[in-house]
Amino acid sequence: MRYPNAQLRANHRPAHLIPPSADARNVIIVQAPPRSYAGPILLTIAITLGASVVLIVFAVAFQIAAAAAAAAVPTIGGASITIKVARKQHKH
């Protein structure tokens, strides 16, 4: 047995866990089932996906707000602003 609770999980109960007045042949041991990790894992995945969606929505909203501001500046002050997206040039 490799683990400290391996004997308890194998239903080998030490004598001090059985009350002295109980007949050892009629003792029924009730054990809790092993813990399931499916819930915490799914919750972590849901939180991660939700945070990603929120970040994408903020990025899109910021882009729309920046484009609207750039379009509104020429009408306000007579100046023009262009938003340029940097592009990487690939060398072949």
JSON list of C-alpha atoms in Angstrom, two decimals:
[
{"chain": "A", "resi": 1, "resn": "MET", "atom": "CA", "xyz": [0.00, 0.00, 0.00]},
{"chain": "A", "resi": 2, "resn": "ARG", "atom": "CA", "xyz": [1.59, 3.22, -1.19]},
{"chain": "A", "resi": 3, "resn": "TYR", "atom": "CA", "xyz": [-0.68, 5.91, 0.23]},
{"chain": "A", "resi": 4, "resn": "PRO", "atom": "CA", "xyz": [-1.46, 6.64, 3.89]},
{"chain": "A", "resi": 5, "resn": "ASN", "atom": "CA", "xyz": [-5.20, 6.17, 3.36]},
{"chain": "A", "resi": 6, "resn": "ALA", "atom": "CA", "xyz": [-4.85, 3.12, 1.08]},
{"chain": "A", "resi": 7, "resn": "GLN", "atom": "CA", "xyz": [-5.89, 0.73, 3.87]},
{"chain": "A", "resi": 8, "resn": "LEU", "atom": "CA", "xyz": [-8.98, 2.78, 4.63]},
{"chain": "A", "resi": 9, "resn": "ARG", "atom": "CA", "xyz": [-9.89, 2.96, 0.93]},
{"chain": "A", "resi": 10, "resn": "ALA", "atom": "CA", "xyz": [-9.49, -0.83, 0.70]},
{"chain": "A", "resi": 11, "resn": "ASN", "atom": "CA", "xyz": [-12.02, -1.18, 3.58]},
{"chain": "A", "resi": 12, "resn": "HIS", "atom": "CA", "xyz": [-9.37, -2.39, 6.05]},
{"chain": "A", "resi": 13, "resn": "ARG", "atom": "CA", "xyz": [-10.47, -0.65, 9.23]},
{"chain": "A", "resi": 14, "resn": "PRO", "atom": "CA", "xyz": [-8.19, -0.43, 12.25]},
{"chain": "A", "resi": 15, "resn": "ALA", "atom": "CA", "xyz": [-9.71, -1.80, 15.45]},
{"chain": "A", "resi": 16, "resn": "HIS", "atom": "CA", "xyz": [-9.74, 1.62, 17.14]},
{"chain": "A", "resi": 17, "resn": "LEU", "atom": "CA", "xyz": [-12.21, 2.91, 14.54]},
{"chain": "A", "resi": 18, "resn": "ILE", "atom": "CA", "xyz": [-14.80, 0.25, 15.41]},
{"chain": "A", "resi": 19, "resn": "PRO", "atom": "CA", "xyz": [-16.69, 0.88, 18.68]},
{"chain": "A", "resi": 20, "resn": "PRO", "atom": "CA", "xyz": [-16.06, -1.78, 21.37]},
{"chain": "A", "resi": 21, "resn": "SER", "atom": "CA", "xyz": [-19.76, -2.61, 21.68]},
{"chain": "A", "resi": 22, "resn": "ALA", "atom": "CA", "xyz": [-20.18, -3.34, 17.95]},
{"chain": "A", "resi": 23, "resn": "ASP", "atom": "CA", "xyz": [-19.99, -6.81, 16.48]},
{"chain": "A", "resi": 24, "resn": "ALA", "atom": "CA", "xyz": [-17.20, -6.65, 13.89]},
{"chain": "A", "resi": 25, "resn": "ARG", "atom": "CA", "xyz": [-19.12, -9.05, 11.61]},
{"chain": "A", "resi": 26, "resn": "ASN", "atom": "CA", "xyz": [-22.10, -6.68, 11.39]},
{"chain": "A", "resi": 27, "resn": "VAL", "atom": "CA", "xyz": [-20.29, -3.36, 11.00]},
{"chain": "A", "resi": 28, "resn": "ILE", "atom": "CA", "xyz": [-21.27, -1.42, 7.90]},
{"chain": "A", "resi": 29, "resn": "ILE", "atom": "CA", "xyz": [-18.77, 1.18, 6.72]},
{"chain": "A", "resi": 30, "resn": "VAL", "atom": "CA", "xyz": [-20.05, 4.10, 4.67]},
{"chain": "A", "resi": 31, "resn": "GLN", "atom": "CA", "xyz": [-17.49, 5.95, 2.59]},
{"chain": "A", "resi": 32, "resn": "ALA", "atom": "CA", "xyz": [-17.83, 9.16, 0.65]},
{"chain": "A", "resi": 33, "resn": "PRO", "atom": "CA", "xyz": [-17.28, 8.77, -3.10]},
{"chain": "A", "resi": 34, "resn": "PRO", "atom": "CA", "xyz": [-14.01, 10.11, -4.53]},
{"chain": "A", "resi": 35, "resn": "ARG", "atom": "CA", "xyz": [-14.02, 13.79, -5.45]},
{"chain": "A", "resi": 36, "resn": "SER", "atom": "CA", "xyz": [-14.96, 14.69, -8.99]},
{"chain": "A", "resi": 37, "resn": "TYR", "atom": "CA", "xyz": [-12.86, 17.39, -10.65]},
{"chain": "A", "resi": 38, "resn": "ALA", "atom": "CA", "xyz": [-15.19, 17.87, -13.62]},
{"chain": "A", "resi": 39, "resn": "GLY", "atom": "CA", "xyz": [-17.03, 20.82, -12.03]},
{"chain": "A", "resi": 40, "resn": "PRO", "atom": "CA", "xyz": [-13.95, 22.91, -11.14]},
{"chain": "A", "resi": 41, "resn": "ILE", "atom": "CA", "xyz": [-12.35, 22.20, -14.53]},
{"chain": "A", "resi": 42, "resn": "LEU", "atom": "CA", "xyz": [-15.49, 23.26, -16.43]},
{"chain": "A", "resi": 43, "resn": "LEU", "atom": "CA", "xyz": [-15.79, 26.37, -14.25]},
{"chain": "A", "resi": 44, "resn": "THR", "atom": "CA", "xyz": [-12.18, 27.32, -15.02]},
{"chain": "A", "resi": 45, "resn": "ILE", "atom": "CA", "xyz": [-12.75, 26.84, -18.76]},
{"chain": "A", "resi": 46, "resn": "ALA", "atom": "CA", "xyz": [-15.96, 28.90, -18.62]},
{"chain": "A", "resi": 47, "resn": "ILE", "atom": "CA", "xyz": [-14.22, 31.75, -16.75]},
{"chain": "A", "resi": 48, "resn": "THR", "atom": "CA", "xyz": [-11.31, 31.73, -19.21]},
{"chain": "A", "resi": 49, "resn": "LEU", "atom": "CA", "xyz": [-13.60, 31.80, -22.26]},
{"chain": "A", "resi": 50, "resn": "GLY", "atom": "CA", "xyz": [-15.76, 34.49, -20.69]},
{"chain": "A", "resi": 51, "resn": "ALA", "atom": "CA", "xyz": [-12.74, 36.69, -19.96]},
{"chain": "A", "resi": 52, "resn": "SER", "atom": "CA", "xyz": [-11.52, 36.20, -23.54]},
{"chain": "A", "resi": 53, "resn": "VAL", "atom": "CA", "xyz": [-14.90, 37.24, -24.94]},
{"chain": "A", "resi": 54, "resn": "VAL", "atom": "CA", "xyz": [-14.97, 40.34, -22.71]},
{"chain": "A", "resi": 55, "resn": "LEU", "atom": "CA", "xyz": [-11.47, 41.34, -23.89]},
{"chain": "A", "resi": 56, "resn": "ILE", "atom": "CA", "xyz": [-12.46, 40.90, -27.54]},
{"chain": "A", "resi": 57, "resn": "VAL", "atom": "CA", "xyz": [-15.61, 43.00, -27.03]},
{"chain": "A", "resi": 58, "resn": "PHE", "atom": "CA", "xyz": [-13.53, 45.76, -25.38]},
{"chain": "A", "resi": 59, "resn": "ALA", "atom": "CA", "xyz": [-11.02, 45.67, -28.25]},
{"chain": "A", "resi": 60, "resn": "VAL", "atom": "CA", "xyz": [-13.76, 45.95, -30.88]},
{"chain": "A", "resi": 61, "resn": "ALA", "atom": "CA", "xyz": [-15.51, 48.74, -28.94]},
{"chain": "A", "resi": 62, "resn": "PHE", "atom": "CA", "xyz": [-12.21, 50.64, -28.61]},
{"chain": "A", "resi": 63, "resn": "GLN", "atom": "CA", "xyz": [-11.55, 50.25, -32.34]},
{"chain": "A", "resi": 64, "resn": "ILE", "atom": "CA", "xyz": [-15.04, 51.56, -33.19]},
{"chain": "A", "resi": 65, "resn": "ALA", "atom": "CA", "xyz": [-14.63, 54.48, -30.76]},
{"chain": "A", "resi": 66, "resn": "ALA", "atom": "CA", "xyz": [-11.22, 55.35, -32.24]},
{"chain": "A", "resi": 67, "resn": "ALA", "atom": "CA", "xyz": [-12.57, 55.24, -35.79]},
{"chain": "A", "resi": 68, "resn": "ALA", "atom": "CA", "xyz": [-15.55, 57.41, -34.79]},
{"chain": "A", "resi": 69, "resn": "ALA", "atom": "CA", "xyz": [-13.24, 59.91, -33.09]},
{"chain": "A", "resi": 70, "resn": "ALA", "atom": "CA", "xyz": [-10.96, 60.01, -36.15]},
{"chain": "A", "resi": 71, "resn": "ALA", "atom": "CA", "xyz": [-13.98, 60.62, -38.37]},
{"chain": "A", "resi": 72, "resn": "ALA", "atom": "CA", "xyz": [-15.33, 63.35, -36.08]},
{"chain": "A", "resi": 73, "resn": "VAL", "atom": "CA", "xyz": [-12.08, 65.35, -35.73]},
{"chain": "A", "resi": 74, "resn": "PRO", "atom": "CA", "xyz": [-12.11, 66.86, -39.25]},
{"chain": "A", "resi": 75, "resn": "THR", "atom": "CA", "xyz": [-15.64, 68.16, -38.72]},
{"chain": "A", "resi": 76, "resn": "ILE", "atom": "CA", "xyz": [-14.70, 69.76, -35.40]},
{"chain": "A", "resi": 77, "resn": "GLY", "atom": "CA", "xyz": [-11.33, 71.36, -35.94]},
{"chain": "A", "resi": 78, "resn": "GLY", "atom": "CA", "xyz": [-10.65, 71.13, -39.63]},
{"chain": "A", "resi": 79, "resn": "ALA", "atom": "CA", "xyz": [-7.71, 68.76, -39.16]},
{"chain": "A", "resi": 80, "resn": "SER", "atom": "CA", "xyz": [-7.57, 65.21, -40.39]},
{"chain": "A", "resi": 81, "resn": "ILE", "atom": "CA", "xyz": [-6.31, 62.11, -38.63]},
{"chain": "A", "resi": 82, "resn": "THR", "atom": "CA", "xyz": [-5.72, 58.76, -40.23]},
{"chain": "A", "resi": 83, "resn": "ILE", "atom": "CA", "xyz": [-5.41, 55.54, -38.31]},
{"chain": "A", "resi": 84, "resn": "LYS", "atom": "CA", "xyz": [-2.75, 53.33, -39.81]},
{"chain": "A", "resi": 85, "resn": "VAL", "atom": "CA", "xyz": [-2.33, 49.67, -38.99]},
{"chain": "A", "resi": 86, "resn": "ALA", "atom": "CA", "xyz": [1.26, 48.51, -38.98]},
{"chain": "A", "resi": 87, "resn": "ARG", "atom": "CA", "xyz": [1.85, 45.57, -41.25]},
{"chain": "A", "resi": 88, "resn": "LYS", "atom": "CA", "xyz": [4.82, 43.27, -41.16]},
{"chain": "A", "resi": 89, "resn": "GLN", "atom": "CA", "xyz": [6.54, 42.74, -44.48]},
{"chain": "A", "resi": 90, "resn": "HIS", "atom": "CA", "xyz": [7.65, 39.22, -45.08]},
{"chain": "A", "resi": 91, "resn": "LYS", "atom": "CA", "xyz": [10.94, 38.62, -46.81]},
{"chain": "A", "resi": 92, "resn": "HIS", "atom": "CA", "xyz": [10.94, 35.73, -49.21]}
]
